[in-house]
Every structure is written in C-alpha cells, then in structure tokens.
PDB file of C-alpha atoms in Angstrom:
ATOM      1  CA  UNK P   1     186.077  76.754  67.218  1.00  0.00           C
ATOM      2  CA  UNK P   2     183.149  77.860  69.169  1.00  0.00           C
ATOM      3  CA  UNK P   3     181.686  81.125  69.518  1.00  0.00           C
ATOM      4  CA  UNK P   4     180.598  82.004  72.867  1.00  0.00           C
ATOM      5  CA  UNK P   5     177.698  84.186  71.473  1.00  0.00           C
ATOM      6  CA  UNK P   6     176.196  80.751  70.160  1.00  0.00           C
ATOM      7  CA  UNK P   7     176.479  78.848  73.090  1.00  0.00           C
ATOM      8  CA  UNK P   8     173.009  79.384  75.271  1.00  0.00           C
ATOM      9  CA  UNK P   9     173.486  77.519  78.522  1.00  0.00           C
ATOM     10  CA  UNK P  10     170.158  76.801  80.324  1.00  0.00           C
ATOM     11  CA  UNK P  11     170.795  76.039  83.742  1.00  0.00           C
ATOM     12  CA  UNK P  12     168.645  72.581  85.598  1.00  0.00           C
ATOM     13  CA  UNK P  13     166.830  72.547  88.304  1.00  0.00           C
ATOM     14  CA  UNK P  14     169.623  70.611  90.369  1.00  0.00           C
ATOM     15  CA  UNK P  15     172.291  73.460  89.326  1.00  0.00           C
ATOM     16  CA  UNK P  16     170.191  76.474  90.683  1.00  0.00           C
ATOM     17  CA  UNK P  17     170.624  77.699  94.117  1.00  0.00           C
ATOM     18  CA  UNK P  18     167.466  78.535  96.328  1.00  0.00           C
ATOM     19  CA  UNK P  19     166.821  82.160  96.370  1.00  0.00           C
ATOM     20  CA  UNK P  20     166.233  83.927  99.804  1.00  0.00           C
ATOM     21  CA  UNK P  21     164.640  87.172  99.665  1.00  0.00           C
ATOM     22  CA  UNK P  22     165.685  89.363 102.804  1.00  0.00           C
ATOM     23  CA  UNK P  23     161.936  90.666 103.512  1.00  0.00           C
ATOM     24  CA  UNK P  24     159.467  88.377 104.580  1.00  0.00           C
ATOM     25  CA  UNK P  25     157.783  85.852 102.126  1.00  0.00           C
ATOM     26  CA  UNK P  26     155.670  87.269  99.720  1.00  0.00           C
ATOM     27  CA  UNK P  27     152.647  84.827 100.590  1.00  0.00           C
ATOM     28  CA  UNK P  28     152.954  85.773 104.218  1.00  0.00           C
ATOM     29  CA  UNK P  29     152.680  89.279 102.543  1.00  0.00           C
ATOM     30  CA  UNK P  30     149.580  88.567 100.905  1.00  0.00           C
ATOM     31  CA  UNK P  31     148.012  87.067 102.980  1.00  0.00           C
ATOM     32  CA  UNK P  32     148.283  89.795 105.606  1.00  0.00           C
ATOM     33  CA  UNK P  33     147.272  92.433 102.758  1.00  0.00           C
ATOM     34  CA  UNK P  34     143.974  90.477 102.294  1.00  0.00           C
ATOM     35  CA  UNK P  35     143.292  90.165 106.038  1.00  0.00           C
ATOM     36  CA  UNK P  36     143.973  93.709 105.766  1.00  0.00           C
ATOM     37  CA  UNK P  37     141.614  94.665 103.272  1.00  0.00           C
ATOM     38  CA  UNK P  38     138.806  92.148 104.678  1.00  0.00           C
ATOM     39  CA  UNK P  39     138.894  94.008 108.077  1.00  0.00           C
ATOM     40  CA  UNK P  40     138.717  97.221 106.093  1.00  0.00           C
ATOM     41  CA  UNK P  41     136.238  95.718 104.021  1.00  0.00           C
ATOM     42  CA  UNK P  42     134.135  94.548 107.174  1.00  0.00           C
ATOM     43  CA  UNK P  43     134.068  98.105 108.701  1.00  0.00           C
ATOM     44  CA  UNK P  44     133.108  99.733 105.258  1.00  0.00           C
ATOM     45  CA  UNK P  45     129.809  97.926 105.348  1.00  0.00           C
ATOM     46  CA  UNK P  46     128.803  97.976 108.922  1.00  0.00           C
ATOM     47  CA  UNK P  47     129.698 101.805 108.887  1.00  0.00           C
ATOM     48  CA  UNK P  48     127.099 101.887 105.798  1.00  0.00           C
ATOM     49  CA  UNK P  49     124.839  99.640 107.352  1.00  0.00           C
ATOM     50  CA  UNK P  50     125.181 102.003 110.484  1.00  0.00           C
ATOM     51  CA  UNK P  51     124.665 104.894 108.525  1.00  0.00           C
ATOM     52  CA  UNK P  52     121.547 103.379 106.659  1.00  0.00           C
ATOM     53  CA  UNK P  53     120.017 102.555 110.486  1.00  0.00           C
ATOM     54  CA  UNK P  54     120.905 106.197 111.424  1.00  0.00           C
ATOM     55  CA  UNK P  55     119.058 107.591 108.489  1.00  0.00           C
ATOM     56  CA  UNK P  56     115.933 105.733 109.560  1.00  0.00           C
ATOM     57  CA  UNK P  57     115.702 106.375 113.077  1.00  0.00           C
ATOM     58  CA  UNK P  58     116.229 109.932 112.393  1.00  0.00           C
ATOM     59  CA  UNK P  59     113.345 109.677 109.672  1.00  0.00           C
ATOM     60  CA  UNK P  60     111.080 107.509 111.785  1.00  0.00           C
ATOM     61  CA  UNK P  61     111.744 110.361 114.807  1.00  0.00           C
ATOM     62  CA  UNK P  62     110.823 113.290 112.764  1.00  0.00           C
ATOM     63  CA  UNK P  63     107.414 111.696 111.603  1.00  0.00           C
ATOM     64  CA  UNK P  64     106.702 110.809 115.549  1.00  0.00           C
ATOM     65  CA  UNK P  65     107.572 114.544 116.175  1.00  0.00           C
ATOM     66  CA  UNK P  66     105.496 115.765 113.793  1.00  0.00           C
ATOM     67  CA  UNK P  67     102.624 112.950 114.678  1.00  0.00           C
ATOM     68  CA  UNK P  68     103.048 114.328 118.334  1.00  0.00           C
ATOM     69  CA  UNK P  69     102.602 118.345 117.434  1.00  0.00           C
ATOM     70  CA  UNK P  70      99.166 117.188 114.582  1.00  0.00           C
ATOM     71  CA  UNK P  71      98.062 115.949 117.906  1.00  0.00           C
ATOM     72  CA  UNK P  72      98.735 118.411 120.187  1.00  0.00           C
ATOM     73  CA  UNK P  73      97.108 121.321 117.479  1.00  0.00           C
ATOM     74  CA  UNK P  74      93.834 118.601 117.001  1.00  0.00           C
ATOM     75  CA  UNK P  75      93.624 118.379 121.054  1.00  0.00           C
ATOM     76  CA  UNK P  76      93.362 122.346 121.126  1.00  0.00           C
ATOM     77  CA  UNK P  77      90.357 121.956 118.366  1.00  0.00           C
ATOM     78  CA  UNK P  78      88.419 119.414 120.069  1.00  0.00           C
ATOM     79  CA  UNK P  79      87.277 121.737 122.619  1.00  0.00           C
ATOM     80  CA  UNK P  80      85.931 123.934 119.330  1.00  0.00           C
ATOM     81  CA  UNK P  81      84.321 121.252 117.962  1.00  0.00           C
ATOM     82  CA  UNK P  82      82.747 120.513 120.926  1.00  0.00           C
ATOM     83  CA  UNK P  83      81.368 123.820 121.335  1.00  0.00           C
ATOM     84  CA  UNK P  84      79.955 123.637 117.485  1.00  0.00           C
ATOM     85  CA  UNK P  85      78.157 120.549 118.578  1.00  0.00           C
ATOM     86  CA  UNK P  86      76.716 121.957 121.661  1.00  0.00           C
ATOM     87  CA  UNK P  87      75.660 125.191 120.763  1.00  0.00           C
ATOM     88  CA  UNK P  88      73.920 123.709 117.272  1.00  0.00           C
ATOM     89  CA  UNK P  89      72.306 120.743 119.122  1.00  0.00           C
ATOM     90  CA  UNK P  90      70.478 123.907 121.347  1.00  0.00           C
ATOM     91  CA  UNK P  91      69.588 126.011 118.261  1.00  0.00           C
ATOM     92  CA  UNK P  92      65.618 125.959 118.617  1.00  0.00           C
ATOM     93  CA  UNK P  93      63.451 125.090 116.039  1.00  0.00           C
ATOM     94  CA  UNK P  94      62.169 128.309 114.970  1.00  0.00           C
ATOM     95  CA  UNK P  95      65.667 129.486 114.073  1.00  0.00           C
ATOM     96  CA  UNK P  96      66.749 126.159 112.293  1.00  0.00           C
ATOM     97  CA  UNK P  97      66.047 127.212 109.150  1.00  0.00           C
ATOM     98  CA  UNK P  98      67.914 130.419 109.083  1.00  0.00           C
ATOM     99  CA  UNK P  99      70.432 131.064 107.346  1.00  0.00           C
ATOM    100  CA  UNK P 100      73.502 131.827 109.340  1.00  0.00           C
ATOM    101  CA  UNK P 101      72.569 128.481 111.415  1.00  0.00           C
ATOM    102  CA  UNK P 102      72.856 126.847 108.093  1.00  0.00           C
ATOM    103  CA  UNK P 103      75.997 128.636 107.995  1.00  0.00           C
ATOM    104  CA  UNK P 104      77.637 127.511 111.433  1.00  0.00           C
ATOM    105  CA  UNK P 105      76.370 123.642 110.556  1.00  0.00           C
ATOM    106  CA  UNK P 106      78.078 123.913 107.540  1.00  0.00           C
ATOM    107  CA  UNK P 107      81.702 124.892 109.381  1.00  0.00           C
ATOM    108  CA  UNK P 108      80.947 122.163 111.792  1.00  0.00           C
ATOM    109  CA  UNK P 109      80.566 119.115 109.314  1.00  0.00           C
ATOM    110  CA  UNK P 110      83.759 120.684 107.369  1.00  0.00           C
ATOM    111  CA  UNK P 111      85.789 120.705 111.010  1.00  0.00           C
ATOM    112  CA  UNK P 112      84.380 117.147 111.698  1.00  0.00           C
ATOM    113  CA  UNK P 113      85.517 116.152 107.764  1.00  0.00           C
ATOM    114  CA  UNK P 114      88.736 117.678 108.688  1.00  0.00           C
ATOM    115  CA  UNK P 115      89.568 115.458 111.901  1.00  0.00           C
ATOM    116  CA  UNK P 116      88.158 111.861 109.998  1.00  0.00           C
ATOM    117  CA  UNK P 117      90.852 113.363 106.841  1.00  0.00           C
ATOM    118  CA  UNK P 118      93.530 113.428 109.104  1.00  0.00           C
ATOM    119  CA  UNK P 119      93.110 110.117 110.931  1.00  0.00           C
ATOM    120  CA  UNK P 120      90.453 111.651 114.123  1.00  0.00           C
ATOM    121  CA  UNK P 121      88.536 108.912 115.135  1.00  0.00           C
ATOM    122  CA  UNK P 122      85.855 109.005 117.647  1.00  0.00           C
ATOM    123  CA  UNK P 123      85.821 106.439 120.235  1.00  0.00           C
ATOM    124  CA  UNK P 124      82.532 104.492 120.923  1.00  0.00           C
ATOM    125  CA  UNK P 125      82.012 104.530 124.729  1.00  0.00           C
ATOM    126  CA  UNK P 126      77.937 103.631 125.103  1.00  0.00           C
ATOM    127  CA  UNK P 127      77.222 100.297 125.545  1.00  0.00           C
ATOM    128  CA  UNK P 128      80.681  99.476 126.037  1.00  0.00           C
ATOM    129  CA  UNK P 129      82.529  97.722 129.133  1.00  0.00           C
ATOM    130  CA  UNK P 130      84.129 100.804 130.587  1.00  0.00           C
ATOM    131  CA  UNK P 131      87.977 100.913 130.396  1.00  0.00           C
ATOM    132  CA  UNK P 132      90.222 103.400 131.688  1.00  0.00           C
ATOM    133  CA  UNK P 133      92.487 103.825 128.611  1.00  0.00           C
ATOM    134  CA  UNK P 134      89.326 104.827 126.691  1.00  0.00           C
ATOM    135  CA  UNK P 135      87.280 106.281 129.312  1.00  0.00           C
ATOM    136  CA  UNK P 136      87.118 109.122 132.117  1.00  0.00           C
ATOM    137  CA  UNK P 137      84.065 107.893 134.591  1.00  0.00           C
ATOM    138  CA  UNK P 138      82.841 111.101 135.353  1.00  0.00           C
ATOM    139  CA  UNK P 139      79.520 109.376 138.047  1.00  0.00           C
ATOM    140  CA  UNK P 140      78.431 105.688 138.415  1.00  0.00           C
ATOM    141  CA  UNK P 141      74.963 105.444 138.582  1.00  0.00           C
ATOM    142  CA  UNK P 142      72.545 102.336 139.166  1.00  0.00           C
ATOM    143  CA  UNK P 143      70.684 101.236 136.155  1.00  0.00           C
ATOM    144  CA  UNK P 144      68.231  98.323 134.899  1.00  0.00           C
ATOM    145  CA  UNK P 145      69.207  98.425 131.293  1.00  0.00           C
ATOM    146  CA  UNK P 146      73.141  98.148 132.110  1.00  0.00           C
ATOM    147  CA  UNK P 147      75.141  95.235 134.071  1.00  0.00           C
ATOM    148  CA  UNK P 148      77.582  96.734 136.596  1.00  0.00           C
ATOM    149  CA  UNK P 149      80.832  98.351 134.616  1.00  0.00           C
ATOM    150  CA  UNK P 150      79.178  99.228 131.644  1.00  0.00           C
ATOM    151  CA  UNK P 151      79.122 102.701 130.186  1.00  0.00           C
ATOM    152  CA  UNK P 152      75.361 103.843 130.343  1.00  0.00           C
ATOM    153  CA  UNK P 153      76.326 107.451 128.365  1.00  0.00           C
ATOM    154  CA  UNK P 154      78.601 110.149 127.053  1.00  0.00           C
ATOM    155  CA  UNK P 155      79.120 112.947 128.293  1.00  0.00           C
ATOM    156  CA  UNK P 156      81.750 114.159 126.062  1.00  0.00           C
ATOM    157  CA  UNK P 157      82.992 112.558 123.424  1.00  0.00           C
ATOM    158  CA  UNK P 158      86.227 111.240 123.202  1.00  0.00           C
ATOM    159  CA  UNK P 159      88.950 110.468 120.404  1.00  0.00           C
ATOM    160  CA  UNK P 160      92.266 108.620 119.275  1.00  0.00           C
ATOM    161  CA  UNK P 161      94.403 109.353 116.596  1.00  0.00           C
ATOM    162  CA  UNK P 162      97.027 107.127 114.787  1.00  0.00           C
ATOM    163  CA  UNK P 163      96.835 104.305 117.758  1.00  0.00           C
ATOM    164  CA  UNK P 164      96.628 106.894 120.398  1.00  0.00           C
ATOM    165  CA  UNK P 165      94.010 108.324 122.640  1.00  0.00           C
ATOM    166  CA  UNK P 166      93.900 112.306 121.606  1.00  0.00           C
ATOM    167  CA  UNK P 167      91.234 112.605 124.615  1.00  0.00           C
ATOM    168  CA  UNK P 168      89.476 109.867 126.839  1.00  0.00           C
ATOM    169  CA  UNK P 169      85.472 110.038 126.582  1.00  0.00           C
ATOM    170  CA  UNK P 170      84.411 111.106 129.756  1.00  0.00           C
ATOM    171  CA  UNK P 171      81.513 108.979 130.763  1.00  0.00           C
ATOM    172  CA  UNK P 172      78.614 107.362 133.214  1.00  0.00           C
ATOM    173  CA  UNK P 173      79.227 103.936 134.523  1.00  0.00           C
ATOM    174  CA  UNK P 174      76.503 101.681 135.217  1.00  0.00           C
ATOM    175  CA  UNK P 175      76.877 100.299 138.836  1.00  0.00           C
ATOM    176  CA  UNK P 176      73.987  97.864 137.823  1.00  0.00           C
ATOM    177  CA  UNK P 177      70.186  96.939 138.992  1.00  0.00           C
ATOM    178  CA  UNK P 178      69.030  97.968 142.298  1.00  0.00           C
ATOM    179  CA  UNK P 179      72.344  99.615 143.514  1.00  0.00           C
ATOM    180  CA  UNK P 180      71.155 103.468 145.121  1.00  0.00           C
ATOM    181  CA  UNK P 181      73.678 105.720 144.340  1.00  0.00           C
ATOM    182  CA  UNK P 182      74.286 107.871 147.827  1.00  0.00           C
ATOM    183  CA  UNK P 183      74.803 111.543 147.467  1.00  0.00           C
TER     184      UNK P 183
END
C-alpha cells in the first residue's frame, strides 16, 4: 500500500499547460515602464540643465547691470576730474607751493587712482589715425607735422571702461600740408 503523502508527483514540461495571464505581457509592461522612466529621466536633466542656463544668464545680467550703473556714476565724475586737471594745470607758479594747492593735487591723483582701480582707462588720441568710435573731431585743421586724418591734439580727454567707450576724446584732425582751413 501506498501513502499518498509519499508520493511527490513532479509534473514535465510536455504535461504543463501554457499559462495566459489576462493583462498584457509583463515584458511589454516593462518595457513601457522604462520608456516611461527614460522620458521622465530626459526631462529631469534638461529641466536642470535649463535651470543651470537660467541661473547664469540671470548672474551674467546683474553684473552687466551693475557694469552699466559703475559707468554711468564714473561718466558723472569725469567732468570733476576734468575740472581738477584744468584748474591745477592754471595754478601759477607763485602759489604752487602752497599748501592747500598741495592739497587739491593730492585729491586729484587719488580721483585719477580711483578710475585706473576700477578699470578707467584713458584713451590715447594724439598721433593717432582718428576714428569715430574713439574720437569726437571737434575742428580739422591743416598741418605739416600730420598726414590728412590724423589727430594733431586733445582737447579733452577721453575714456573706456571694461571694453566700452565711457566718453569719446574730443579732438583736432589734421586735414594735412598746405590745406587752408576757411572760416
């Protein structure tokens, strides 16, 4: 006699039936969940990469801005500076030595320190073919030393500041030997 409890049947590949699941297969299901999650995956990192490009431009806008007003506030100097220059190149020479002349030299090379510390750079007109990004012709005048479209001299001096022209020099232009100016 045989108990049923010992018997262990182990059924062959050729006895089992083929099992049909009632949702779709479960490789069409993965493979739908990983197109899923590369798509999400996809706008994940260009919504970080947009984020990261956002950050900059804001960043690079804010140190234009601020580039723009330094220049604005050193365009309102120049006109100070100017005036330093002028009045201490008319000082005469029995007040040179004084004091308070001393004094207003002194504030002029710290305003002139100031501009070169913050990037002020003068531009060099004399000698120089004149060009209208740089310069302001104020006269052309005939001249022996100069070939026609040359700047003979300054009249007042002009600057540029990270790239940019703060204020043109405004200048003579040489309209070169034997030309008479008419007036």
């Amino acid at each position: 006699m045989t108990d049923d409890r010992d018997e262990i049947r182990v059924p062959h590949e050729e006895d089992a039936e083929p099992v049909e699941s009632s949702e779709p297969g479960l490789e069409e299901q993965l493979e739908t969940a990983q197109q899923e999650i590369e798509q999400l995956r996809d706008k994940y990192l260009r919504s970080l990469a947009e984020m990261d490009n956002y950050r900059k431009r804001v960043a690079r806008e804010r140190e234009q801005q601020q580039l723009r007003s330094r220049m604005e506030l050193i365009r309102q100097l120049l006109p100070v500076a100017d005036d330093y220059g002028l009045a201490l190149s008319h000082v005469p020479e029995e007040y040179a030595g004084l004091a308070w002349i001393e004094g207003l030299a002194f504030i002029y090379r710290k305003l002139e320190q100031y501009l070169s510390g913050v990037g002020v750079e003068p531009i060099e007109a004399a000698g120089q073919p004149f060009d209208p990004h740089y310069h302001d012709a104020l006269m052309r005048e005939a001249s022996d030393t100069y070939p026609e479209g040359i700047v003979t001299e300054e009249i007042r001096k002009g600057y540029m500041m990270a790239g940019e022209v703060l204020r043109p020099t405004l200048v003579k232009v040489s309209m070169g030997a034997g030309v008479q100016h008419e007036e």
